[in-house]
Amino acid sequence: MKRVILALIIGLGSLPAQSIVGKINHDSSLNNKSSITAGTIRILAVMVEFQSDRYDATTGTGKFGSHYTKAYGDTILDPLPHDANYFSDHLLFAKNYFTKVSRGKLDITYKVLPEVITVSKTMREYSPGYESKDYTPLGNFSEEVWKFADQKFTDIKFSDYDLFVIFHAGVSNGLDDGTFSIDRNLPSLYLGTVSLKKIFGNQFNGFPTRTGNISNTIILPETESYELLLIDNTTYLQQFTINGAIVANIASHLGVPDLFNSETGRSAIGRFGLMDAQGFNANYGMFPPEPSAWEKSFLGWETPKIISTDKRNVNLSTRINSLPSDTTLIKIPITPTEYYLLENRQQDAKKDNVIITYRRNDSTFTKEVFKDTSGLYYIAPGSIPGGVVVDVDEFDAAVPGNGIVIWHIDEKIINEKMGANAINADMNMKGVDVEEADGIQDIGHSFSTIFGTSIGDGSREDFWYKGNPAKFYKNSFSPASKPNSNSNSGANSLITIDNFSGISNKMSFNLKFGEGNIKLISSKNLNLSQSNKILTSNGFSTVNYIYIIDNSNLNQYDLLGNLVRIISDFSEIQPVVFKYNSTEYIIGGKGTLLNIYWKNAQEEKLKTLDCPGTITALGVDVSRGIPNILIGVWGASSKAYMISLDLLLKADVFNASASLMVEQSNAILNFGIGNSFYTVLSKNEFTEYQNYAPIDHKSLQISVVDFAKKSILTADSQGNYISVILQANNKFMAIKRGIIQSTFEIKSPVQINSFAIADLFNDGQNYILLCNGNSLEAYNYNGIMAINFPFTISNGENFVGTPLAVDLNRDGFAEIIAFTDKGKIYAINPITGKVMNSFPLTTGMQSGTTPILFAEDLPTMGPLPTSRPYLAMLDPTNQLYVWNIAPTQGKSFWSGEFGDPLNSSFVPASSSSQIQTEFFPIDKCYNWPNPVYGTSTNIRYYLSENASVTIKIFDLSGELVAEMNARAFGGTDNETVWDVSKIQSGIYYANVTINGDGGKTANKIIKIAVIK
C-alpha cells in the first residue's frame, strides 16, 4: 500500500489523473514494424498468478484481487471478479478502438484462456532491478507462462494466433504517485521478436509449443487501480483501468514507436495521440484519444493531401463525420523529410455528447456524459456507475480541446532514432511534435501546484482556431509567430498558415509559401534517374525555363516543375543556352556529337554534327553580334575551336579547320570568355586569345605547374584582363597580361574544387568566393581575406559547392548565396557580413548539382531594365525547388557553375564608386585578430599605389621585438603576418611605415595585445 500526503488526494478531484503519470515502462524499442496494419490480428490471452507473497515493494499477494483490502462492489472501474469474462471485456474495447480508428482496416479477434496459470515464483522475482534495462527476468517469466499454457491447454492451437497477452495479478510499476518507493511490480510492456532476441540471443526463434512457436508477448496487470493510505489511516481507492495500456501495446506490436520521452518517461505529445503516456492513460485509462495524424499515416490508415504551393481557403474536416470528398489530413512539406501535418480534432463531432458503453456483471450499458462548466468533456471514474468500458462513440473526447492540430514531423530524426525507440527523447528536437498554439511549448514539462506536481499534457489553447484566447495567439502560424514555422534546423520554411476559422467540423485556413521578399514558387519531385544531373536555365527571359541534363537527356521544365519536352541523348557536359534573333538555342555535346537545338515561333529543330573528338567544354561569346561557339575537343590531340553560329547551322559536317585556336596536350577543362578576349585552360596549360588570335606574351602558353581545376576570367578597374586559376592543393594563381601576378594557398583540411568571383564592395576589385568547411570566404587576388569575412556557421554544417552572387537589393553590391551539406541556403550581405532577412532557407539535404540563378524580365518601369530573380535547386531525391528571392534584382555576377548559361566564366570589372584614392587611409590599417590568442596576427593596410612596407614591433620598454619588410600592391588590401608563437603575453606597438613607388610616404602605429 502506498502512502501519500492528503493534499495530493484532495487534488485528484480537480486534476486529471494523468497528471501524476511518471515514467512508463512501456517498451516498443527495437521491434520490427509489423506487416499486420490491415486485416486481422488474432490475440490469445492467459491469466497468471504468482506464488503468494507479502512484500512491501509489490501490491497484493500475487493473486487476482488481492491488491484490494476491502470489498468495493461493482460500482468502481474494473470491479472484481477479474476472470476470463473481465479480460475479454477489455479486449473487446481494443477491438472496438482499432476498428474505429483504422476505419475498418484492422480487426481484432481474441480468446482468453479460461483457467488461471500459477507460475513458480513470486512477482518480485520476475521484476527487473531498480531502473534496470535488463528485461531477462520478464523474458524468463514469459517463457515459463507459455510453457505452462502449452501443457495445460492441450486443445489450443497456438499457431492460430498472432499476438499473445499475459494478464497477471496485481498492478504495474508504470504509475507514479509522486512519492519515492522501490517498486517491484512488473512493468507493462510489449516484447517483440527483436527484444526477445536481445534477452535470449539471436538464436531465439520463439517460445516452443506443440503447435508452433510464440515470438511475442504483451505483459499487463489485471488493473491499475490501487489503494492509497491517507494520513488519517483511511483508505482511498485510486481508480485506473488498463484499456489505454492494452491498445498502446497492440500498437507497439504494429510497429508504432513510443512518442513520449522514452529516456525519462515524460510526455512529449500529450493527449494528442495514442503512443504517449498522457494519451494512453487519458481518462484514468478508460480510453485514449485516436492515434495522431502521424501515427495513422505511419500505419497506412490515412493518406495526407499534399499542398506545396499557395492556396487560399483550405478546408479540413474531422474524420468521424467526413464525406469521401472531404480532406481530413493535410501535409505541408518543409523538405522531403520534414513537414507539417494538419488535422481537425473535435471532442464531439457528432454533437451528441460522449456516449460510453460499459459492461458490468455480463450486461452491457451506455452512459451519456455531458460537457463540464468549461465546455469540455472530463471523463472521471464516476462518469459511469462501475464496470469495464468497452466502447466510446468518439475517442477524441480524450483530446484536451477542439480545433486544428499542427504536427511538426521530422522523418530524419524518426529514422535515426527509431531503432533506439527515442524519437521524442530530445525535448528540443522531436521527431513528432505538437506546435502548441498558445505559444508555450510546455507538453511534458512539470509544474508545481498546491495539489502536487502536474505534467503538461496540452490544453484547449494549443489548438489553432479563431478566437483562441491565449496571450501569444495571433491566428497565424508563420516564420515570425510564436511558435514559428521554421524548420528544425532553424531555417526559414517560408510557410504561413493563417486566418484559421472558428471551431467546427469543417475548418478552414489560408496557406502561403513566402516571407518578406522571398516566395517559394514550386517544390516538385521530378521523374528523373539517380544519375548525376546538370542544371541550367535560359538566364534572363520573359518566359523562363529550367533545363536538366539527366543521363544525357535534356529535360525542359517550366517554373512549376511541369515537363515541357525531353530531347534524348543530348549532352553529357554543361550545355549552353542563349537567345539570338528571337530564337532560343541550346547546344550540348555527347561524346563526339555536337547537338544544336533551336526553337522560335516558326520552327523547332535539332541538328547534330560529328566532331573529331570527344566534346569536353562549350561556351558562347555574344559580344560581336553573331554568337561565336567555343568548343573544346579531346581526341588524339586536344583542340579548342571557335566557330560562328551561322557557320554551324549551315554546315553539313563539322569543319575541323575552321577557326582553330590552339592544340592542347591535355583535355580542355573550361573557357573564360570576355569581350573578344578568351582564355583556354587545360589540365596544366593556359592560353590567352584576343580577336581569335593567341596573345604572344613571352611565350604562347603559360605553364600551370599543378593540376588546374577551374579558371575564371575577369578584369581590373583599368580594363586589364585577369585570369584566376584554381589548382590542386588549394592553390590560386592570378595572371594579368601573360604574367603571373600572385599565387597563394588556402589553408584548409578540405579540398577546394570550385570558386566564384563577384564585386562585393564597389572598390575597384572583384573578390574570389569559396567554401572552406564551415566558412564562406572572400579573398582579393593577393590572397587577403575581405573585410567581414570569413562568414562562419557553427551548427555542424559545412558550406559546399559553388557560391552564387547577385545584387538582390539593387544597392550595387553582390549578395552571396551559399549552400551547406545539410541543405541550408544562406544569403550574406558583404557590407554587413550578416545573413539577409528571411534567410537561411532549407531543403533538408545537400544539392545534387550546382544551383542556378536566373531572372524574369519585367516591363521597364524607368530608365533601366528590371528583372525578378529566381533561385533553383535540385536535391538528390530529384526534388526541384524554385524560389523568387527578391522583387527585383540588380547586376548578376555568378549564376551557375560556369558563371552564366553561356558558360562564359567571366565577370566584368568591378565598379569603382567606392574606391579609395587616398594613398594610405589610416582607418584601413589595423591588425586582426586583436587581442591575439593564437600563434599569429595579420597586419592589414591599403595603398593606392605599389609601395615598400616596413613594420617594426616594439614592446612597452621600447625594445625592438621584430621587423618585417614587404612589397605591397596598390589599389587593394595587403597583409603582413606577424608570428607571435615565441612572443610573451603583453602589449606591443607596430610601427607601419610606407614608402610608395611614386615618392609618397606614410606611417601608423598599431597597439597589439598578445594573450597566451
Tab-separated table of C-alpha atoms in Angstrom, residues 780 784 919-927 938-943 947-951 964-969 972-977 992-994 1006:
chain	number	residue	atom	x	y	z
A	780	ASN	CA	41.309	39.541	-53.170
A	784	ILE	CA	43.968	38.694	-48.500
A	919	PHE	CA	47.433	56.960	-50.622
A	920	PHE	CA	47.309	55.352	-47.172
A	921	PRO	CA	43.929	55.598	-45.379
A	922	ILE	CA	44.849	55.081	-41.728
A	923	ASP	CA	41.459	53.599	-40.801
A	924	LYS	CA	42.223	50.699	-43.137
A	925	CYS	CA	45.446	49.880	-41.311
A	926	TYR	CA	44.899	47.512	-38.380
A	927	ASN	CA	45.693	44.011	-37.190
A	938	ASN	CA	47.602	39.748	-39.637
A	939	ILE	CA	48.626	43.383	-40.075
A	940	ARG	CA	46.425	44.787	-42.837
A	941	TYR	CA	46.875	48.009	-44.838
A	942	TYR	CA	45.527	49.553	-48.038
A	943	LEU	CA	47.583	51.578	-50.521
A	947	ALA	CA	54.899	50.530	-52.205
A	948	SER	CA	57.530	49.093	-49.906
A	949	VAL	CA	56.381	48.416	-46.372
A	950	THR	CA	58.422	48.179	-43.190
A	951	ILE	CA	56.804	47.040	-39.945
A	964	MET	CA	59.230	42.738	-41.274
A	965	ASN	CA	59.542	44.057	-44.807
A	966	ALA	CA	57.120	43.530	-47.674
A	967	ARG	CA	56.094	44.718	-51.148
A	968	ALA	CA	52.525	45.927	-51.352
A	969	PHE	CA	50.209	46.176	-54.359
A	972	THR	CA	43.957	46.576	-52.895
A	973	ASP	CA	44.300	45.383	-49.313
A	974	ASN	CA	47.618	43.861	-48.295
A	975	GLU	CA	48.654	41.907	-45.210
A	976	THR	CA	51.819	41.018	-43.395
A	977	VAL	CA	51.730	38.171	-40.889
A	992	VAL	CA	53.874	50.571	-40.071
A	993	THR	CA	55.964	52.689	-42.483
A	994	ILE	CA	55.009	53.075	-46.153
A	1006	ILE	CA	49.019	49.960	-34.045
